[in-house]
mmCIF file of C-alpha atoms in Angstrom:
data_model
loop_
_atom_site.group_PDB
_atom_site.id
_atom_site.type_symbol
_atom_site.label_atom_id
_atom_site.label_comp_id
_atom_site.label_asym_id
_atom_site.label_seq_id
_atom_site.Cartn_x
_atom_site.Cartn_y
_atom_site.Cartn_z
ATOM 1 C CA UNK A 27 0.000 0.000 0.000
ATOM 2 C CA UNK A 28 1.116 3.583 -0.645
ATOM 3 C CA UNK A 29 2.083 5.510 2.633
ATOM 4 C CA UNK A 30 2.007 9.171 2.061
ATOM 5 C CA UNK A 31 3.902 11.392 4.992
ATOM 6 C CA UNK A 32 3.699 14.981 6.035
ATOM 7 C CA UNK A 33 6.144 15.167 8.377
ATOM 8 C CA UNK A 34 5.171 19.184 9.502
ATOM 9 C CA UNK A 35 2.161 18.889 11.398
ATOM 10 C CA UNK A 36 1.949 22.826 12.065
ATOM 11 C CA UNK A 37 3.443 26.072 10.156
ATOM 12 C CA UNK A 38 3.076 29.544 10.602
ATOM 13 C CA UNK A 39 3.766 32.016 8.152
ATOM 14 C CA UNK A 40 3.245 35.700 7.830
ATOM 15 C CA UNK A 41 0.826 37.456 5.321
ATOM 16 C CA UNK A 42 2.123 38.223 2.000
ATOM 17 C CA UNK A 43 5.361 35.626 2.916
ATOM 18 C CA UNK A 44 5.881 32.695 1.165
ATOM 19 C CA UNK A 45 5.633 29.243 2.907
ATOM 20 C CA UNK A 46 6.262 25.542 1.663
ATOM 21 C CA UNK A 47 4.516 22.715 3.236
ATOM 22 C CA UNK A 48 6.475 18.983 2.834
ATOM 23 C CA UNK A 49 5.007 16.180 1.348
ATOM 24 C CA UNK A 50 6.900 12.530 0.559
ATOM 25 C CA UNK A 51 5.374 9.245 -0.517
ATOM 26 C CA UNK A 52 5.960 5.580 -1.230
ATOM 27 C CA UNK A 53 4.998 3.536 -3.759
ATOM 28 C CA UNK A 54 6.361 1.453 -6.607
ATOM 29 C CA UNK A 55 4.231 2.666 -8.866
ATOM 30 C CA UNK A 56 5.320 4.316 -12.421
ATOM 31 C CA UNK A 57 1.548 6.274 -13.170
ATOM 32 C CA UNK A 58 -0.153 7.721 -10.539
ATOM 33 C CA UNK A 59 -1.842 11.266 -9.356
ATOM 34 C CA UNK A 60 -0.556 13.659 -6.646
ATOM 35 C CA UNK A 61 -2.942 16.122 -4.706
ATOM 36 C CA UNK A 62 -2.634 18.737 -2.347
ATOM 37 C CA UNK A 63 -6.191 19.470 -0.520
ATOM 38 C CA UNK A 64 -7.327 22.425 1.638
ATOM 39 C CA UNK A 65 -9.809 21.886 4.518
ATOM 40 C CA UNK A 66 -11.006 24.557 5.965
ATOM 41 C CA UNK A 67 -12.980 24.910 8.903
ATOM 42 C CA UNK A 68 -15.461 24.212 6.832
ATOM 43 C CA UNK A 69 -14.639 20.700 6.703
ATOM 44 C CA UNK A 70 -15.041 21.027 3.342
ATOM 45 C CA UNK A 71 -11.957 19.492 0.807
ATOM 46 C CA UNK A 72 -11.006 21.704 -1.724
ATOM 47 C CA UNK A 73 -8.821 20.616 -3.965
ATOM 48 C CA UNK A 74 -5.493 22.943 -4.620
ATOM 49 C CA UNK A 75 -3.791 21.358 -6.822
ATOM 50 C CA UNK A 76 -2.981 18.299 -8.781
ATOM 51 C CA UNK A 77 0.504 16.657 -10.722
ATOM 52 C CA UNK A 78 0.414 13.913 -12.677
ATOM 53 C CA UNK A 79 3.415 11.951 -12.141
ATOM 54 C CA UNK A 80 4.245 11.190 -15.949
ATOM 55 C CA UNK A 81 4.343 15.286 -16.412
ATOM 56 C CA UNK A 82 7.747 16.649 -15.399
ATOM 57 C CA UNK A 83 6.271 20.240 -15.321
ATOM 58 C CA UNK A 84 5.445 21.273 -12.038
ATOM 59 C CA UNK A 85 1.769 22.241 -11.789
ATOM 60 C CA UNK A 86 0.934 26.027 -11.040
ATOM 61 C CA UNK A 87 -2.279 27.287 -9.730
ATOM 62 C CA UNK A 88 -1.936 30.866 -9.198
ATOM 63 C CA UNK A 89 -0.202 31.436 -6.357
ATOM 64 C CA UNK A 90 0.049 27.990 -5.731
ATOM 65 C CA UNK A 91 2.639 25.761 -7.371
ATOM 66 C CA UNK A 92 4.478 22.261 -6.550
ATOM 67 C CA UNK A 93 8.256 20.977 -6.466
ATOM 68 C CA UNK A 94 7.548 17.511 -7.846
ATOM 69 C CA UNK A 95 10.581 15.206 -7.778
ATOM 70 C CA UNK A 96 9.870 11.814 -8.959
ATOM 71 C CA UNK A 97 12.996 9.972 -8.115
ATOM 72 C CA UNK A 98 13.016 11.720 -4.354
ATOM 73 C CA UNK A 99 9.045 10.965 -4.118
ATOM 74 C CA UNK A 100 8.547 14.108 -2.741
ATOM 75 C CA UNK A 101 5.831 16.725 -3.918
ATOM 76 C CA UNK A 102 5.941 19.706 -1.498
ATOM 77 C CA UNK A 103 3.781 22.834 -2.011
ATOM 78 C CA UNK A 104 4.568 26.231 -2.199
ATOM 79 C CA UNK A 105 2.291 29.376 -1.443
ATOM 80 C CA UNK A 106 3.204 32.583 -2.704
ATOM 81 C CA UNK A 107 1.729 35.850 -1.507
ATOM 82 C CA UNK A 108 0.142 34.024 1.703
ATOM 83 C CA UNK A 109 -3.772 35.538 2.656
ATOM 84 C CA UNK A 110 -4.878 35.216 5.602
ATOM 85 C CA UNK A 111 -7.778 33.149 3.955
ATOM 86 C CA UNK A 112 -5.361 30.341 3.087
ATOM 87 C CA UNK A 113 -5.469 29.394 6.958
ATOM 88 C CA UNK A 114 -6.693 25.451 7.128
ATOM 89 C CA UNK A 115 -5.097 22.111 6.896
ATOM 90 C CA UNK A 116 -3.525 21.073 4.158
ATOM 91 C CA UNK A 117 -3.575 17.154 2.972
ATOM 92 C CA UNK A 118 -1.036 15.562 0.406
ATOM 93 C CA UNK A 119 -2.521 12.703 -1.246
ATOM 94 C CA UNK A 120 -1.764 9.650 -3.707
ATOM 95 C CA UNK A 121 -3.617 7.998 -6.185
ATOM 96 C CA UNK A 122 -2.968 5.125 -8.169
ATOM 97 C CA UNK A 123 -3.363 4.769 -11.948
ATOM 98 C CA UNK A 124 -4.727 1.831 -11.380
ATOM 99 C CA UNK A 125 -6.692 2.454 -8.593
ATOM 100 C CA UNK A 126 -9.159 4.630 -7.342
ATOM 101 C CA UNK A 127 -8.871 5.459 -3.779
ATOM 102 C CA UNK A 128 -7.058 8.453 -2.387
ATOM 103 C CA UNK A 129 -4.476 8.118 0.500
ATOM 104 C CA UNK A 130 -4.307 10.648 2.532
ATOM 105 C CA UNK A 131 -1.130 12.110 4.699
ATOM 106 C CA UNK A 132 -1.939 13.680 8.254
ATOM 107 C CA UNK A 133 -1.850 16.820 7.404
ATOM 108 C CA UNK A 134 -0.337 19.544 7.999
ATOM 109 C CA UNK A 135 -2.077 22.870 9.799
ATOM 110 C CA UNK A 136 -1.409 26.338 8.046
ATOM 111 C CA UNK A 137 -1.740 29.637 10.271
ATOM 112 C CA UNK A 138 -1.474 32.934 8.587
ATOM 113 C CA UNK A 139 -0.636 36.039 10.648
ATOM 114 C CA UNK A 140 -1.003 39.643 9.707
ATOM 115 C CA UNK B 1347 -27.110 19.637 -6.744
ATOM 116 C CA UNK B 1348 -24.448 22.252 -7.314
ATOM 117 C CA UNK B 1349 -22.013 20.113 -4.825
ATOM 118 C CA UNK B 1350 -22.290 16.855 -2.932
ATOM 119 C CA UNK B 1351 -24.393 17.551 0.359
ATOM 120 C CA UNK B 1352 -24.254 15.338 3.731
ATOM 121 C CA UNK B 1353 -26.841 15.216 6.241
ATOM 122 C CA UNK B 1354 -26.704 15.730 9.514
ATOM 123 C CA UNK B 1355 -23.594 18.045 9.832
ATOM 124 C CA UNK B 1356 -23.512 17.403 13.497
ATOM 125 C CA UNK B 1357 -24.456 13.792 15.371
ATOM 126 C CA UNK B 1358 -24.598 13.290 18.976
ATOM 127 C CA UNK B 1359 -25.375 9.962 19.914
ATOM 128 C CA UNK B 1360 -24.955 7.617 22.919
ATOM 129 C CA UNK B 1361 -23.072 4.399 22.994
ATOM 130 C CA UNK B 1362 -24.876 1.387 21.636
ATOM 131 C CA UNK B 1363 -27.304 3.165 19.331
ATOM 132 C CA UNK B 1364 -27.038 3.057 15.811
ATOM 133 C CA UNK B 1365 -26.899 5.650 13.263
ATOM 134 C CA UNK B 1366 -27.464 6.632 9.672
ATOM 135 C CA UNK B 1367 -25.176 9.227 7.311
ATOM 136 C CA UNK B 1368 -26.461 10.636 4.399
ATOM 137 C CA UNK B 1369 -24.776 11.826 1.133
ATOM 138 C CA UNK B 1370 -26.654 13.029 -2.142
ATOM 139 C CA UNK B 1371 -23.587 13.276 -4.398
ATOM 140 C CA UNK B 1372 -23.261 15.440 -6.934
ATOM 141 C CA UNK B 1373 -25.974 14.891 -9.940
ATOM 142 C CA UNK B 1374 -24.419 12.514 -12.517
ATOM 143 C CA UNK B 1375 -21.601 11.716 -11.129
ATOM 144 C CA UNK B 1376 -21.065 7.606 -10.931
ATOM 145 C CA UNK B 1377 -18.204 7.327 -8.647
ATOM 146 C CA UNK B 1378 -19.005 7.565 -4.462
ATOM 147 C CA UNK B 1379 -16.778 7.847 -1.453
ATOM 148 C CA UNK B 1380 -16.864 7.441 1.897
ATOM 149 C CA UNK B 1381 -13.773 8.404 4.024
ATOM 150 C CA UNK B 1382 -13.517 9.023 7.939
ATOM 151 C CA UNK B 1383 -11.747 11.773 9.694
ATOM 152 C CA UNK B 1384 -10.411 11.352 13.269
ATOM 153 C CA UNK B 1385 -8.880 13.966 15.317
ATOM 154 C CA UNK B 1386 -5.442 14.867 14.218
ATOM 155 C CA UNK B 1387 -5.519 12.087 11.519
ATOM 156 C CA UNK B 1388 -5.736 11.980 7.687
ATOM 157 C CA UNK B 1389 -8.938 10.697 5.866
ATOM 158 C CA UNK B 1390 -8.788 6.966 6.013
ATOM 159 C CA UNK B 1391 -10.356 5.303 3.133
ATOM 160 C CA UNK B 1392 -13.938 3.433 3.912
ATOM 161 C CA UNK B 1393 -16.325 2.349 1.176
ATOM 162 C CA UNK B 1394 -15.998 3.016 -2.742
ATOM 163 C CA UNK B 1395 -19.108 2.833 -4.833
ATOM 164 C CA UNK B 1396 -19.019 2.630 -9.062
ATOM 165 C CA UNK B 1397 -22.130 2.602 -10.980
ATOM 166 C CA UNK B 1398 -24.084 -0.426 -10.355
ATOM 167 C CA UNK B 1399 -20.830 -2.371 -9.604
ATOM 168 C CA UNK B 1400 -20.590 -4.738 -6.738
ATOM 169 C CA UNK B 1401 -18.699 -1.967 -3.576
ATOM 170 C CA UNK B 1402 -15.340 -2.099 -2.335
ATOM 171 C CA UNK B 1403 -15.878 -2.172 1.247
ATOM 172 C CA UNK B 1404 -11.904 -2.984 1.650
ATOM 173 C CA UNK B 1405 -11.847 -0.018 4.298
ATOM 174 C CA UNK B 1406 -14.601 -1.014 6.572
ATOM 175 C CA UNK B 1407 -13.363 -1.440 10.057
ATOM 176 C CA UNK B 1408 -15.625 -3.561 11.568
ATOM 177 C CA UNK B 1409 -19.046 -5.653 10.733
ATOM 178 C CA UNK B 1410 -20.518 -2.844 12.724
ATOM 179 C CA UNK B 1411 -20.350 -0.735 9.289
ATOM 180 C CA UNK B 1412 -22.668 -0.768 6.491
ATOM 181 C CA UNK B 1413 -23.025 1.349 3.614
ATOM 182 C CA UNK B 1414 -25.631 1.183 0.541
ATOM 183 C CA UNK B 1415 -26.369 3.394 -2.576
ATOM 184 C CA UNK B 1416 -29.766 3.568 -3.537
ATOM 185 C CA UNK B 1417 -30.396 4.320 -7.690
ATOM 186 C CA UNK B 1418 -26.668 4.584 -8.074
ATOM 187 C CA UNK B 1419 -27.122 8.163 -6.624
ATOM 188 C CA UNK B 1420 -27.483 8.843 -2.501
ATOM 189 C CA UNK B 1421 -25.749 6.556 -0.067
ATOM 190 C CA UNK B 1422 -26.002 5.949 3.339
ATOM 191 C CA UNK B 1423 -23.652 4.883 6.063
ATOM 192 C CA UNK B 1424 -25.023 2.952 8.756
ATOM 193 C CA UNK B 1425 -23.097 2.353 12.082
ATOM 194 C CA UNK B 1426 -24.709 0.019 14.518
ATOM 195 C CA UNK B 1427 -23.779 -0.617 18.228
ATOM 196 C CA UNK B 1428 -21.662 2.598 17.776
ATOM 197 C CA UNK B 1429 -18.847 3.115 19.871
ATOM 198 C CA UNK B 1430 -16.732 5.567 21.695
ATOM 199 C CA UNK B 1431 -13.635 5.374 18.533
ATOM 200 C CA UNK B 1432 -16.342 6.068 16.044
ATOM 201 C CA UNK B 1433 -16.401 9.430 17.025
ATOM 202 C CA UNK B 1434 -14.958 11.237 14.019
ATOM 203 C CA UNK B 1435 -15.701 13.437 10.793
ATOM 204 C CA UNK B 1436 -17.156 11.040 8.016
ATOM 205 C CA UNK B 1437 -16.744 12.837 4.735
ATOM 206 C CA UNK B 1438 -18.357 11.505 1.663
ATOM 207 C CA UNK B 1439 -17.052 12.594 -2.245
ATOM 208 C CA UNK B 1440 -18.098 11.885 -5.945
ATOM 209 C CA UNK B 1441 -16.217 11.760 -9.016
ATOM 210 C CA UNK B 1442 -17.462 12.153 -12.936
ATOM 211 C CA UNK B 1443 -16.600 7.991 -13.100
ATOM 212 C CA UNK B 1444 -13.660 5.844 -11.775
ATOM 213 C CA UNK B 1445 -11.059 7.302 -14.245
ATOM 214 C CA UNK B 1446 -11.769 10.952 -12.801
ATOM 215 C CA UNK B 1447 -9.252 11.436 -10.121
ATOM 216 C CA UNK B 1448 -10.882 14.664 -9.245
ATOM 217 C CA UNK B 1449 -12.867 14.344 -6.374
ATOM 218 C CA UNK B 1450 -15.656 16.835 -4.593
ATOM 219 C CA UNK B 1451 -15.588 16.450 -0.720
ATOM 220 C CA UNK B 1452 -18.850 17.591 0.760
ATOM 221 C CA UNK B 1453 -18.911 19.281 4.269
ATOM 222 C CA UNK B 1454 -19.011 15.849 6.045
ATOM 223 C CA UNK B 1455 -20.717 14.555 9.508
ATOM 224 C CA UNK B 1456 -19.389 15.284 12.740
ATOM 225 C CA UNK B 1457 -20.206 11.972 15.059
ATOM 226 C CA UNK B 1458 -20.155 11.981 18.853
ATOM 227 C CA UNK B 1459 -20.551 8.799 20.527
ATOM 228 C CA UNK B 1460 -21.158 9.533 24.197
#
């Protein structure tokens, strides 16, 4: 089974700075999907951003964007330009091509300051 | 529905009853999710439902769980007998179809077993 680790379980960073959150993974897998999710207190998931693992292009969303190395298995997130609204937990996840569940890490909880 | 909605948000029950957790996905999507949430852990995997086929139930922890989808559109999540541990977040997401990795959390059901 994949084991997916987040080994910061709380940041802090300061509005407008930029902050990475950590993210590394096993598997043995060649194809597979990478996630990072927001969850607000909300409870809602909201999905941030996604890599696919055959793409060597990091994926950019705005002010969000990912270091993906493949060989390291490790897909870490930055955040650019923090906002105050970006305070929540943040999930890395891994699915399988083949497959179609999602596993989760711990998380990791994001506080923005002014 | 605009996004996948769970009912009750909130669940107080006492030890030994049983309870029910809804989730109307979102409209046409074929793929169904449940996941639990415990405090300071990731989402661990429960039930997958695909169209009409037969469930993976791989992530059930006990006999004590049940889940059904009626139509191949809501679900519910039964937990009998529950217990003290069950006390978590249950979240429940869709997907278009199995080979749609994006998934659509909805806002998910606090338990509390006293």
């Amino acid at each position: 089974a994949q084991t997916v680790t987040q080994s910061q379980p709380e940041m802090s960073v300061q509005e407008a700075e930029t902050v990475t959150l950590s993210c590394t993974y096993d598997t043995s897998e060649n194809n597979y999907y990478l996630f990072w999710y927001k969850q607000p207190p909300s409870r809602q998931m909201i999905l941030v951003i996604r890599q696919e693992a055959y793409k060597q292009q990091n994926a950019t969303e705005n002010r969000f964007s990912v270091n993906f190395q493949k060989a390291a298995k490790s897909f870490s997130l930055k955040i650019s330009d923090s906002q105050l609204g970006d305070t929540a937990m943040y999930f890395c996840a891994f699915m399988s091509d083949s497959g179609y569940a999602l596993n989760f890490g711990k998380g990791t909880s994001l506080l923005v300051t002014p | 529905g605009a996004g996948v909605s769970q009912s009750p948000s909130n669940k107080v029950t006492e030890k030994g009853k049983d309870v029910e957790l809804r989730c109307d996905p979102i409209s046409g999507h074929t793929a169904l999710y449940w996941y639990r949430q415990s405090l300071g852990q990731g989402l661990e995997f429960l039930i997958y439902f695909q169209g009409n086929s037969a469930p993976d139930k791989s992530g059930l922890p006990s006999d004590r769980f049940s889940a059904e989808r009626t139509g191949g559109s809501v679900s519910t999540l039964t937990i009998q007998r529950t217990q003290q541990e069950d006390s978590a977040v249950y979240l429940c997401a869709s997907s278009l179809d199995r080979f749609n990795e994006k998934l659509f959390f909805g806002s998910g059901t606090q338990l509390s077993v006293l």
